[in-house]
Coordinates of C-alpha atoms in Angstrom, one line a residue:
M1 CA 5.4 19.6 48.9
T2 CA 9.0 19.6 48.7
Q3 CA 11.6 16.8 48.0
N4 CA 13.3 17.3 51.7
D5 CA 10.4 14.5 53.0
T6 CA 11.0 11.5 53.2
I7 CA 7.5 9.2 51.2
A8 CA 6.6 6.0 51.3
A9 CA 4.0 3.4 49.4
I10 CA 3.3 -0.2 48.3
A11 CA 5.5 -1.0 44.8
T12 CA 3.9 -4.2 44.2
A13 CA 0.6 -4.2 43.1
M14 CA -2.2 -4.2 45.4
G15 CA -3.4 -7.9 46.4
Q16 CA -2.9 -11.2 48.2
G17 CA 0.6 -12.7 46.6
G18 CA 3.9 -14.0 48.3
I19 CA 5.5 -10.5 48.4
G20 CA 5.0 -7.6 48.7
I21 CA 7.6 -4.2 48.3
I22 CA 7.0 -1.1 50.2
R23 CA 9.5 1.8 49.0
I24 CA 10.8 4.7 51.0
S25 CA 12.6 7.3 49.2
G26 CA 14.0 10.3 51.1
S27 CA 16.3 11.8 53.8
E28 CA 14.8 10.2 56.6
A29 CA 15.5 6.5 54.5
G30 CA 18.1 5.1 56.5
T31 CA 16.6 6.5 60.0
I32 CA 13.5 4.8 59.3
L33 CA 14.4 1.6 58.1
R34 CA 16.9 1.1 61.9
K35 CA 14.3 2.1 63.6
L36 CA 11.9 -0.1 62.4
F37 CA 13.9 -3.2 61.7
R38 CA 15.7 -6.3 64.4
S39 CA 18.4 -8.2 62.3
S40 CA 18.0 -12.2 62.4
S41 CA 21.6 -12.3 62.8
E42 CA 23.7 -11.3 66.2
K43 CA 26.0 -9.9 63.7
F44 CA 24.2 -7.6 62.3
S45 CA 26.3 -3.8 63.2
G46 CA 24.5 -2.2 60.6
F47 CA 23.4 -2.3 57.0
R48 CA 25.4 -3.2 54.0
P49 CA 24.3 -0.4 51.3
W50 CA 22.5 -2.3 48.3
V51 CA 22.8 -5.8 50.1
L52 CA 19.8 -7.5 51.4
H53 CA 19.5 -8.1 55.4
H54 CA 17.1 -10.9 56.7
G55 CA 15.2 -10.0 59.8
H56 CA 12.2 -8.8 61.1
I57 CA 9.7 -5.5 61.0
K58 CA 8.5 -3.9 63.8
D59 CA 5.4 -1.6 64.9
A60 CA 5.7 0.8 66.6
K61 CA 5.2 -1.2 70.1
G62 CA 8.2 -3.2 69.0
E63 CA 6.3 -6.5 68.1
D64 CA 7.1 -7.8 65.3
L65 CA 5.2 -7.5 62.2
D66 CA 6.6 -9.6 59.7
D67 CA 9.7 -11.9 58.6
V68 CA 11.2 -9.6 55.8
L69 CA 13.9 -8.3 53.8
V70 CA 15.3 -4.6 53.7
V71 CA 18.2 -2.7 51.3
H72 CA 19.3 0.4 52.5
M73 CA 20.7 2.8 49.7
P74 CA 22.4 5.3 50.4
G75 CA 23.9 8.2 48.2
T76 CA 22.8 9.6 44.7
K77 CA 22.7 6.8 42.2
T78 CA 19.5 5.3 43.6
F79 CA 16.3 5.3 41.2
T80 CA 15.2 8.6 42.8
G81 CA 18.6 10.6 43.5
E82 CA 17.8 9.9 47.1
E83 CA 18.4 8.1 50.1
C84 CA 15.8 4.7 49.7
A85 CA 15.1 1.9 51.5
E86 CA 12.5 -1.1 49.9
I87 CA 10.9 -4.0 52.5
H88 CA 10.1 -6.9 50.9
C89 CA 6.7 -8.5 52.6
H90 CA 5.0 -11.4 52.9
G91 CA 2.4 -10.1 50.0
G92 CA -0.7 -9.7 52.0
P93 CA -3.1 -6.7 52.3
A94 CA -3.3 -6.2 56.0
I95 CA 0.3 -7.0 56.0
L96 CA 1.8 -4.4 53.9
S97 CA -0.9 -1.9 55.5
S98 CA 0.3 -2.5 58.8
V99 CA 3.9 -1.5 58.0
L100 CA 3.1 1.4 55.6
E101 CA 1.5 2.6 58.7
A102 CA 4.3 1.7 61.2
I103 CA 6.4 3.4 58.4
F104 CA 4.3 6.6 58.6
A105 CA 3.9 7.1 62.7
L106 CA 8.0 7.3 62.4
G107 CA 7.7 10.5 60.2
A108 CA 7.1 9.5 56.4
R109 CA 4.1 10.8 54.6
P110 CA 1.9 8.7 51.8
A111 CA 4.1 8.9 48.0
D112 CA 1.8 10.7 45.7
C113 CA 0.5 9.3 41.9
G114 CA 4.3 8.6 40.7
E115 CA 6.1 10.5 43.0
F116 CA 8.8 8.1 42.7
S117 CA 10.0 8.4 39.5
K118 CA 8.8 12.2 39.4
R119 CA 11.8 12.6 41.9
A120 CA 13.4 11.0 39.4
F121 CA 13.3 12.6 37.4
L122 CA 14.0 16.5 39.0
N123 CA 16.6 15.2 39.8
G124 CA 18.0 14.1 37.0
R125 CA 18.2 10.6 37.2
M126 CA 16.4 10.2 33.5
D127 CA 14.8 12.4 31.0
L128 CA 11.2 12.7 30.8
T129 CA 11.0 10.0 27.8
Q130 CA 12.5 7.7 30.0
V131 CA 10.4 8.0 32.7
E132 CA 6.9 7.3 30.6
A133 CA 8.5 4.3 29.4
I134 CA 8.6 3.7 32.9
A135 CA 4.7 3.5 32.3
E136 CA 5.0 2.2 28.8
M137 CA 6.6 -1.3 30.0
I138 CA 4.2 -1.8 32.5
A139 CA 1.0 -1.0 30.5
A140 CA 3.3 -3.3 27.6
P141 CA 0.0 -6.0 26.3
A142 CA 2.7 -8.1 24.6
R143 CA 6.7 -8.7 24.3
E144 CA 7.3 -6.6 21.6
G145 CA 5.5 -3.3 23.7
V146 CA 8.1 -4.4 26.4
R147 CA 10.7 -4.1 24.0
L148 CA 10.1 -0.9 22.7
A149 CA 10.1 0.3 25.9
Q150 CA 12.8 -0.4 27.2
A151 CA 14.6 1.0 24.5
K152 CA 13.6 5.1 25.5
L153 CA 14.0 3.6 28.8
D154 CA 17.9 2.9 28.0
G155 CA 17.6 6.9 27.3
L156 CA 17.9 6.1 23.3
L157 CA 14.6 8.3 21.9
G158 CA 16.0 11.3 24.2
K159 CA 19.6 11.1 22.7
R160 CA 18.1 10.8 19.6
I161 CA 16.6 14.1 20.1
A162 CA 18.7 16.2 22.3
E163 CA 20.9 15.2 18.7
L164 CA 18.2 16.2 16.6
R165 CA 18.5 19.5 18.7
T166 CA 22.4 19.6 18.8
R167 CA 21.3 20.2 14.8
L168 CA 19.1 23.0 15.3
E169 CA 21.5 25.1 18.0
L170 CA 24.6 24.9 15.4
V171 CA 22.3 26.1 12.3
R172 CA 20.8 28.7 14.9
M173 CA 24.0 29.8 16.5
K174 CA 25.2 30.4 12.4
L175 CA 21.9 32.7 11.6
C176 CA 22.2 35.0 14.8
V177 CA 26.1 35.7 13.8
A178 CA 24.6 36.1 10.2
V179 CA 22.0 38.3 11.7
D180 CA 24.3 40.0 13.7
F181 CA 27.5 40.9 11.7
P182 CA 25.1 41.2 8.0
E183 CA 28.6 43.7 7.0
E184 CA 30.8 40.9 7.7
D185 CA 32.1 39.0 4.7
L186 CA 31.2 35.4 7.0
E187 CA 30.7 32.4 4.9
C188 CA 29.0 31.2 8.3
L189 CA 25.2 30.7 6.4
D190 CA 25.5 29.3 3.2
P191 CA 21.7 29.2 2.1
Q192 CA 21.9 25.7 -0.1
E193 CA 23.9 24.4 3.6
F194 CA 21.1 26.2 5.7
T195 CA 18.5 24.8 3.4
D196 CA 20.0 21.3 4.2
D197 CA 20.0 20.8 7.3
I198 CA 16.8 21.8 7.9
T199 CA 15.9 19.5 5.4
N200 CA 17.6 16.0 6.8
V201 CA 16.7 16.7 10.9
M202 CA 13.2 17.4 9.4
E203 CA 12.7 14.0 7.6
A204 CA 14.6 12.3 11.1
I205 CA 11.4 13.8 12.9
R206 CA 9.3 12.2 10.6
T207 CA 10.7 8.8 10.3
L208 CA 10.1 9.0 13.9
V209 CA 6.2 10.1 13.6
G210 CA 6.0 7.8 11.1
N211 CA 7.5 5.2 13.4
F212 CA 5.0 6.1 16.0
D213 CA 1.6 5.0 13.2
R214 CA 3.8 1.8 12.2
A215 CA 4.5 0.3 15.8
R216 CA 1.0 1.3 17.3
C217 CA -0.5 -2.3 16.8
W218 CA 2.8 -3.8 18.4
R219 CA 2.2 -1.2 21.4
D220 CA -0.7 -1.0 22.6
G221 CA -2.3 -3.6 20.4
A222 CA -4.4 -4.1 17.2
L223 CA -8.7 -3.8 17.3
V224 CA -10.6 -5.5 15.8
V225 CA -13.9 -6.5 15.9
L226 CA -16.4 -9.7 15.2
A227 CA -19.8 -8.5 12.5
G228 CA -22.5 -9.8 11.0
Q229 CA -25.7 -11.0 11.2
V230 CA -27.8 -12.3 13.7
N231 CA -27.0 -16.4 14.4
A232 CA -23.6 -16.0 11.8
G233 CA -21.4 -17.8 14.2
K234 CA -19.7 -14.7 15.3
S235 CA -19.4 -15.8 19.4
S236 CA -18.7 -19.3 18.5
L237 CA -15.5 -17.4 16.4
M238 CA -14.9 -15.4 19.3
N239 CA -14.9 -18.8 21.8
G240 CA -12.8 -20.6 18.7
L241 CA -10.1 -17.6 18.5
L242 CA -9.9 -17.5 22.6
G243 CA -10.0 -21.2 22.8
R244 CA -12.7 -21.5 25.7
K245 CA -16.1 -20.5 25.9
R246 CA -16.7 -17.2 26.6
A247 CA -19.5 -16.2 24.3
I248 CA -22.9 -17.5 24.9
V249 CA -23.6 -19.2 21.7
T250 CA -27.8 -19.8 21.2
D251 CA -29.8 -20.6 18.7
I252 CA -32.0 -17.9 19.7
P253 CA -31.5 -14.3 17.7
G254 CA -29.7 -11.1 19.1
T255 CA -28.3 -13.8 22.0
T256 CA -25.8 -11.4 22.4
R257 CA -26.6 -7.7 22.5
D258 CA -23.4 -5.7 24.6
F259 CA -20.5 -6.1 22.9
L260 CA -17.0 -8.5 25.2
E261 CA -13.8 -7.5 24.7
E262 CA -11.0 -10.3 25.7
H263 CA -7.4 -9.6 24.9
L264 CA -5.2 -12.6 22.7
T265 CA -1.9 -12.6 21.2
F266 CA -1.3 -13.9 17.6
D267 CA 2.6 -14.7 17.3
G268 CA 3.5 -11.9 19.6
L269 CA 1.0 -9.3 17.6
P270 CA -1.7 -8.4 20.7
I271 CA -5.6 -7.9 20.1
R272 CA -8.0 -6.5 21.6
L273 CA -10.7 -9.0 20.2
V274 CA -14.6 -7.5 20.7
D275 CA -17.8 -9.5 19.8
T276 CA -20.6 -7.1 19.3
A277 CA -24.6 -7.4 18.5
G278 CA -25.9 -9.5 15.6
L279 CA -26.9 -6.3 11.9
R280 CA -30.6 -6.6 12.3
E281 CA -33.5 -4.5 12.2
T282 CA -34.9 -5.0 15.9
G283 CA -37.8 -3.3 17.4
D284 CA -36.0 -3.7 21.3
I285 CA -34.3 -0.5 22.4
V286 CA -31.8 -2.2 24.5
E287 CA -30.8 -4.5 21.3
Q288 CA -30.5 -1.1 19.2
E289 CA -28.4 0.5 21.0
G290 CA -26.0 -2.7 20.9
V291 CA -26.3 -2.7 17.2
R292 CA -25.8 1.2 17.3
L293 CA -22.4 -0.1 19.8
S294 CA -21.8 -2.8 16.8
R295 CA -21.3 0.3 14.2
D296 CA -19.4 2.4 16.5
L297 CA -16.6 -0.3 16.7
A298 CA -16.8 -1.2 13.9
S299 CA -15.4 2.0 12.1
Q300 CA -13.2 3.0 14.9
A301 CA -11.7 -0.6 14.2
D302 CA -8.2 -1.4 13.0
L303 CA -9.6 -5.0 11.0
V304 CA -13.6 -5.7 11.3
L305 CA -13.8 -9.8 11.3
L306 CA -17.4 -9.8 8.6
V307 CA -18.8 -12.7 9.6
V308 CA -21.2 -14.3 7.0
D309 CA -23.0 -17.4 7.5
G310 CA -22.3 -19.2 3.9
T311 CA -26.2 -20.4 4.3
R312 CA -27.3 -17.3 3.2
G313 CA -24.3 -14.9 1.1
L314 CA -24.5 -11.5 1.7
G315 CA -27.0 -9.7 3.4
T316 CA -28.2 -5.4 2.9
H317 CA -26.4 -4.8 6.8
E318 CA -23.4 -6.5 5.7
K319 CA -23.1 -4.7 2.4
E320 CA -23.8 -1.9 4.3
L321 CA -21.1 -2.0 6.9
I322 CA -18.1 -2.8 4.0
A323 CA -19.3 0.4 1.8
T324 CA -19.4 2.2 5.5
V325 CA -16.0 1.3 6.7
G326 CA -14.2 0.1 3.2
A327 CA -13.4 -2.7 1.8
E328 CA -10.0 -2.4 3.0
K329 CA -9.9 -2.6 6.0
V330 CA -12.9 -5.8 6.2
L331 CA -11.7 -9.6 6.4
L332 CA -14.8 -11.1 5.2
V333 CA -15.4 -14.5 7.1
W334 CA -17.2 -17.4 5.6
N335 CA -18.0 -19.7 8.0
K336 CA -20.9 -22.3 8.7
V337 CA -18.1 -24.2 5.5
D338 CA -19.5 -27.5 6.3
L339 CA -23.0 -26.9 5.7
V340 CA -22.2 -25.4 2.3
E341 CA -22.2 -27.2 -1.0
C342 CA -18.9 -27.0 -2.6
E343 CA -20.0 -25.5 -5.5
Q344 CA -21.9 -22.3 -4.3
Q345 CA -20.3 -19.1 -5.3
I346 CA -18.2 -17.1 -2.7
D347 CA -19.7 -13.2 -2.9
T348 CA -16.6 -11.0 -2.1
A349 CA -17.9 -7.6 -2.3
D350 CA -13.6 -6.9 -2.9
C351 CA -13.1 -8.2 0.5
A352 CA -10.0 -10.7 1.2
V353 CA -12.3 -13.7 2.5
V354 CA -11.1 -16.7 4.6
Q355 CA -13.1 -19.6 4.9
I356 CA -14.0 -21.6 8.3
S357 CA -16.3 -23.8 10.0
A358 CA -16.4 -22.2 14.0
K359 CA -18.0 -24.7 15.3
H360 CA -15.8 -27.8 14.0
G361 CA -12.8 -25.2 14.5
D362 CA -11.9 -25.3 10.6
G363 CA -9.9 -23.1 9.2
L364 CA -9.1 -21.2 12.0
D365 CA -5.4 -21.0 12.2
M366 CA -5.9 -19.6 8.5
L367 CA -8.0 -16.8 9.5
A368 CA -5.3 -16.2 12.6
E369 CA -2.9 -15.8 9.8
S370 CA -4.3 -13.3 8.2
I371 CA -5.6 -11.0 10.6
R372 CA -2.2 -10.6 11.8
T373 CA -1.1 -10.7 8.1
N374 CA -3.7 -7.8 6.9
I375 CA -3.4 -5.9 10.2
L376 CA 0.0 -5.4 9.8
T377 CA 0.6 -4.5 6.1
R378 CA -2.1 -1.7 5.9
N379 CA -0.1 -0.2 8.8
G380 CA 3.0 -0.4 6.6
D381 CA 5.8 -2.8 8.2
T382 CA 4.8 -6.9 8.5
K383 CA 8.1 -7.3 10.7
E384 CA 8.3 -7.3 14.4
P385 CA 9.9 -4.8 16.1
E386 CA 13.7 -4.8 17.0
A387 CA 15.7 -4.2 19.6
G388 CA 16.6 -0.6 19.8
D389 CA 14.0 1.0 17.4
L390 CA 13.0 3.8 18.7
V391 CA 9.4 4.8 18.9
P392 CA 8.0 7.6 20.3
N393 CA 3.9 7.7 22.8
L394 CA 2.0 9.9 21.2
R395 CA 2.7 12.6 23.6
Q396 CA 6.1 12.4 22.2
S397 CA 4.4 12.1 18.0
H398 CA 2.0 14.7 18.4
A399 CA 5.4 17.3 19.6
L400 CA 7.4 16.1 16.6
S401 CA 4.8 16.6 14.1
L402 CA 4.6 20.7 15.4
A403 CA 8.6 20.3 15.5
A404 CA 8.6 19.1 12.1
S405 CA 5.8 21.5 10.6
E406 CA 7.5 24.5 12.0
L407 CA 10.9 23.6 10.0
E408 CA 8.6 22.7 7.1
G409 CA 7.6 26.5 7.1
L410 CA 11.2 27.1 7.7
L411 CA 12.3 26.1 4.2
D412 CA 9.3 27.5 2.9
D413 CA 10.0 30.9 4.3
L414 CA 13.6 30.2 3.1
A415 CA 12.5 30.1 -0.7
M416 CA 10.5 33.4 -0.3
Q417 CA 14.3 35.1 0.7
I418 CA 11.9 36.0 4.2
P419 CA 14.8 38.0 5.9
Y420 CA 17.0 35.5 8.3
D421 CA 15.8 37.7 11.9
L422 CA 12.4 36.3 10.9
L423 CA 13.4 32.5 10.4
G424 CA 15.5 32.2 13.8
V425 CA 11.5 32.5 15.5
R426 CA 10.5 29.6 13.9
L427 CA 14.2 27.9 15.1
E428 CA 13.5 28.8 18.0
T429 CA 9.9 27.0 18.6
A430 CA 11.5 24.0 16.7
C431 CA 13.7 23.4 19.3
S432 CA 11.6 24.1 22.0
I433 CA 9.5 21.8 20.9
L434 CA 12.5 19.2 20.9
S435 CA 13.2 20.7 25.0
E436 CA 9.8 19.2 26.1
I437 CA 9.6 16.3 24.9
T438 CA 12.7 15.3 27.3
G439 CA 11.7 17.6 30.2
E440 CA 14.6 20.0 29.8
T441 CA 11.5 23.5 29.2
T442 CA 8.4 21.7 29.7
P443 CA 5.4 23.4 31.5
D444 CA 4.6 22.3 34.8
E445 CA 1.0 21.4 33.4
I446 CA 2.5 18.9 31.2
L447 CA 4.6 17.0 33.8
N448 CA 1.2 17.2 36.3
K449 CA -0.7 15.1 33.6
I450 CA 2.1 12.9 33.2
F451 CA 3.3 11.3 36.4
E452 CA -1.2 11.3 37.7
S453 CA -1.1 8.7 35.3
F454 CA 1.2 6.9 36.6
C455 CA -0.1 4.2 39.5
I456 CA 1.2 4.9 44.1
G457 CA 4.4 3.4 44.2
K458 CA 5.0 3.8 40.7

């Protein structure tokens, strides 16, 4: 498909809603809109650019389909960089589908996944980091994730990477001069200055990579797994933290066989809370699989809430889990304290511990704060992200790590007095990797993979 054709798609989420928006982009967007639209104003003489007009959308037979607001956006200053139009209908699936069919009947074709954003990128309206920020903003589980994506959508990350690449290109230019004119007494590449320039860029890149690790929980949400023996109170605790009944609670051991996952937020920090099957030896094949999943999830978790029945204390299965995942990743939740004598000694097994009563809700506020503090402290940053913080995504972080490795290798080669003409290869590679991040030299297969992950209409 070429960019000369006109595409259309529903831009809002599928399902019933008050408003549904259909987006059209391409050279025929205005023509199609004029053929479909009947204004409610007798004075209407044509679309005023970037102004909403009220009226009706007609089908191929000229019959009214819906009462709408439409806007025509000519020129190259649109989102996609080409002529666009939007139709704001009522948000029923049948209405939206009917309007979309009428648009297709006039020559538009269905947009591919992420094609609107892809056209914006190909037409120079945004770089690749900004395009990816659109998907990250939509998928953000909490306000802080939106804030991190907004900084990239504003182009701050792309500008920072372009700045670092420019600094490397300047060093590369000096290196080329030194190689091409070795007989000239040109002081264009002092060895110490060369080393300092490369070191400064490498450290700046490492900082961006570190931001990815530190902000991961703010961006994607932290995985918190409830583990423990049967009837320790895991499901009751999940219900207590959620503030509603989500997990089945009975006195029968092994009620939870599969895992239950819910999302919540602790003072801005998004959490993926997972209730798992109780740890015990069992002959039930289904429950055995649940126990295996419990251990697998615990090994992947950012934090394990090891729920202990305070009337029984730590058992063999709990101690084995602590030894497997590490005491630093375990928060011991000493449950049923309302049934335990105050003098009873709590065995912490070198884990942080919070005493609660899941049944009565005692200590849950303290537990929530402990969960948040534990996760953020171990990730190296307890403060919330701020506007302007530059946090790459996984693809960008991987590419930045590769670029930093090339520069680290360059410094090692420089220390070993490798000839300048050979050093240029590493510099060229590092610059090329940085260009891939912003989309200047990104291979087609990477571009296709990025845009295929977008939904239709984005």
